[in-house]
């Protein structure tokens, strides 16, 4: 059974502030059946899939989790803004260039949202999480050549990765606490991400999908 469909079907309804009773009536099915669809207890037929896609004005590919964007588009490198590109695609590594764009554009969206929330604690913790993650990625990349001198860093390689992971965990906790205390957080939906951030939003939605694929693989291993 497709596990994305129930989640997305429920998400679309909730994002639009609709009740199961209202949606079930509009789609011409029993509320109990819609509940089963949203919980993944029953698998819908093609007719309902198409009807639900038309009702929510999204593609069937989006409903099935095959596309991260509502129109069902397939994301390519040219769909995402360059940002501060150094021409990775010209070197022939298209996947590297695409991942770079997904990450840099997603971070732009995150910082834009942080500016709206105006929580110094949350901004500081999220910034620290990202800083530590970039630092960790660079250290691992740097060590790809064992001749590179570790004296570039002040923290020894034997303890660096362990300390980084611990520091990131602490910042995650601090960020979660700060997020719970935030008073001015904007309402965020898939529609608002696509509408407000356009191609940067597309990058973020694609990054989310890619990340969760990876998490699902780990969870099933």
C-alpha positions as semicolon CSV with decimal commas, in nm:
position;residue;x (nm);y (nm);z (nm)
1;X;0,000;0,000;0,000
2;X;0,117;0,353;-0,081
3;X;0,198;0,515;0,255
4;X;0,228;0,868;0,115
5;X;-0,130;0,883;-0,012
6;X;-0,305;0,865;0,329
7;X;-0,071;1,127;0,478
8;X;-0,107;1,370;0,187
9;X;-0,483;1,319;0,162
10;X;-0,522;1,406;0,529
11;X;-0,275;1,695;0,505
12;X;-0,461;1,859;0,216
13;X;-0,788;1,851;0,407
14;X;-0,639;1,990;0,726
15;X;-0,443;2,262;0,545
16;X;-0,769;2,386;0,394
17;X;-0,951;2,378;0,727
18;X;-1,207;2,121;0,613
19;X;-1,375;1,850;0,818
20;X;-1,391;1,487;0,715
21;X;-1,769;1,515;0,710
22;X;-1,760;1,805;0,464
23;X;-1,501;1,648;0,233
24;X;-1,674;1,311;0,235
25;X;-2,002;1,476;0,136
26;X;-1,834;1,677;-0,140
27;X;-1,663;1,366;-0,278
28;X;-1,975;1,152;-0,248
29;X;-1,844;0,888;-0,007
30;X;-1,911;0,793;0,353
31;X;-1,713;0,975;0,620
32;X;-1,600;0,640;0,762
33;X;-1,454;0,543;0,424
34;X;-1,268;0,873;0,395
35;X;-1,132;0,817;0,745
36;X;-1,005;0,475;0,638
37;X;-0,837;0,628;0,334
38;X;-0,668;0,895;0,546
39;X;-0,548;0,640;0,801
40;X;-0,424;0,398;0,536
41;X;-0,668;0,126;0,642
42;X;-0,825;0,104;0,297
43;X;-0,682;0,155;-0,050
44;X;-0,887;0,376;-0,280
45;X;-0,971;0,310;-0,642
46;X;-0,863;0,511;-0,943
47;X;-1,195;0,695;-0,964
48;X;-1,159;0,837;-0,612
49;X;-0,793;0,922;-0,669
50;X;-0,881;1,137;-0,971
51;X;-1,180;1,291;-0,795
52;X;-0,969;1,384;-0,489
53;X;-0,698;1,534;-0,710
54;X;-0,955;1,751;-0,887
55;X;-1,118;1,846;-0,556
56;X;-0,793;1,969;-0,403
57;X;-0,660;2,103;-0,735
58;X;-0,344;1,893;-0,724
59;X;-0,201;1,625;-0,948
60;X;-0,244;1,254;-0,887
61;X;0,136;1,224;-0,878
62;X;0,140;1,468;-0,585
63;X;-0,136;1,278;-0,405
64;X;0,059;0,955;-0,445
65;X;0,382;1,113;-0,320
66;X;0,554;1,079;-0,656
67;X;0,613;1,454;-0,685
68;X;0,701;1,704;-0,410
69;X;0,500;1,985;-0,575
70;X;0,124;2,010;-0,617
71;X;0,127;2,032;-0,996
72;X;0,310;1,700;-1,015
73;X;0,619;1,841;-1,179
74;X;0,951;1,660;-1,188
75;X;1,226;1,878;-1,042
76;X;1,535;1,935;-1,253
77;X;1,841;2,152;-1,200
78;X;1,706;2,427;-1,426
79;X;1,389;2,453;-1,212
80;X;1,585;2,583;-0,912
81;X;1,759;2,921;-0,877
82;X;2,138;2,917;-0,894
83;X;2,205;3,121;-0,582
84;X;2,579;3,147;-0,535
85;X;2,660;2,878;-0,790
86;X;3,019;2,798;-0,874
87;X;2,927;2,607;-1,188
88;X;2,908;2,249;-1,060
89;X;2,687;2,144;-1,352
90;X;2,957;2,253;-1,596
91;X;3,190;1,996;-1,444
92;X;2,945;1,724;-1,543
93;X;2,818;1,631;-1,196
94;X;2,452;1,717;-1,242
95;X;2,340;1,544;-0,922
96;X;2,592;1,739;-0,715
97;X;2,472;2,064;-0,871
98;X;2,108;1,974;-0,805
99;X;2,172;1,881;-0,442
100;X;2,365;2,202;-0,390
101;X;2,071;2,404;-0,521
102;X;1,822;2,211;-0,309
103;X;2,024;2,277;0,007
104;X;2,112;2,643;-0,053
105;X;1,761;2,740;-0,161
106;X;1,602;2,550;0,128
107;X;1,823;2,737;0,373
108;X;1,706;3,066;0,216
109;X;1,346;2,968;0,293
110;X;1,435;2,868;0,650
111;X;1,604;3,200;0,722
112;X;1,314;3,389;0,564
113;X;1,075;3,214;0,802
114;X;1,307;3,283;1,096
115;X;1,296;3,653;1,013
116;X;0,918;3,644;1,036
117;X;0,918;3,461;1,368
118;X;1,160;3,712;1,523
119;X;1,281;3,480;1,798
120;X;1,648;3,541;1,872
121;X;1,674;3,211;2,061
122;X;1,527;3,011;1,775
123;X;1,737;3,191;1,515
124;X;2,053;3,134;1,717
125;X;1,987;2,762;1,769
126;X;1,889;2,693;1,408
127;X;2,191;2,889;1,286
128;X;2,415;2,687;1,517
129;X;2,266;2,360;1,393
130;X;2,337;2,456;1,033
131;X;2,683;2,591;1,116
132;X;2,781;2,271;1,293
133;X;2,644;2,056;1,009
134;X;2,843;2,249;0,750
135;X;3,153;2,231;0,969
136;X;3,111;1,853;1,001
137;X;3,058;1,810;0,627
138;X;3,370;2,014;0,553
139;X;3,588;1,819;0,799
140;X;3,481;1,489;0,644
141;X;3,543;1,625;0,293
142;X;3,877;1,771;0,400
143;X;3,985;1,433;0,535
144;X;3,922;1,268;0,198
145;X;4,288;1,347;0,135
146;X;4,481;1,204;0,427
147;X;4,775;1,429;0,352
148;X;4,571;1,736;0,445
149;X;4,702;1,881;0,767
150;X;4,464;1,845;1,063
151;X;4,628;2,149;1,221
152;X;4,378;2,353;1,020
153;X;4,136;2,266;1,300
154;X;4,161;2,340;1,667
155;X;3,965;2,030;1,770
156;X;4,140;1,696;1,726
157;X;3,997;1,456;1,465
158;X;3,958;1,178;1,723
159;X;3,696;1,372;1,918
160;X;3,563;1,620;1,661
161;X;3,282;1,415;1,507
162;X;3,157;1,294;1,845
163;X;3,158;1,647;1,983
164;X;2,984;1,785;1,673
165;X;2,703;1,530;1,701
166;X;2,659;1,612;2,070
167;X;2,657;1,984;1,999
168;X;2,399;1,943;1,721
169;X;2,175;1,739;1,954
170;X;2,193;2,016;2,215
171;X;2,103;2,280;1,956
172;X;1,813;2,068;1,828
173;X;1,673;2,057;2,182
174;X;1,724;2,429;2,231
175;X;1,563;2,505;1,895
176;X;1,262;2,287;1,976
177;X;1,214;2,466;2,308
178;X;1,248;2,806;2,142
179;X;0,999;2,706;1,870
180;X;0,744;2,606;2,135
181;X;0,779;2,950;2,294
182;X;0,753;3,145;1,968
183;X;0,454;3,380;1,949
184;X;0,470;3,511;1,592
185;X;0,527;3,196;1,389
186;X;0,354;3,216;1,048
187;X;0,111;2,952;0,928
188;X;0,291;2,729;0,678
189;X;0,124;2,499;0,427
190;X;0,242;2,337;0,107
191;X;0,035;2,595;-0,079
192;X;0,196;2,887;0,103
193;X;0,545;2,748;0,045
194;X;0,483;2,713;-0,328
195;X;0,307;3,050;-0,355
196;X;0,541;3,263;-0,145
197;X;0,878;3,112;-0,229
198;X;0,817;2,985;-0,584
199;X;1,122;2,787;-0,699
200;X;1,296;2,815;-0,362
201;X;0,987;2,655;-0,210
202;X;1,004;2,383;-0,472
203;X;1,362;2,316;-0,364
204;X;1,257;2,286;0,001
205;X;0,970;2,048;-0,079
206;X;1,207;1,837;-0,289
207;X;1,465;1,833;-0,011
208;X;1,198;1,719;0,237
209;X;1,095;1,435;0,006
210;X;1,456;1,326;-0,051
211;X;1,536;1,339;0,321
212;X;1,232;1,135;0,417
213;X;1,314;0,873;0,154
214;X;1,649;0,835;0,324
215;X;1,486;0,813;0,668
216;X;1,243;0,550;0,542
217;X;1,531;0,340;0,411
218;X;1,705;0,357;0,748
219;X;1,380;0,272;0,927
220;X;1,325;-0,040;0,716
221;X;1,685;-0,165;0,721
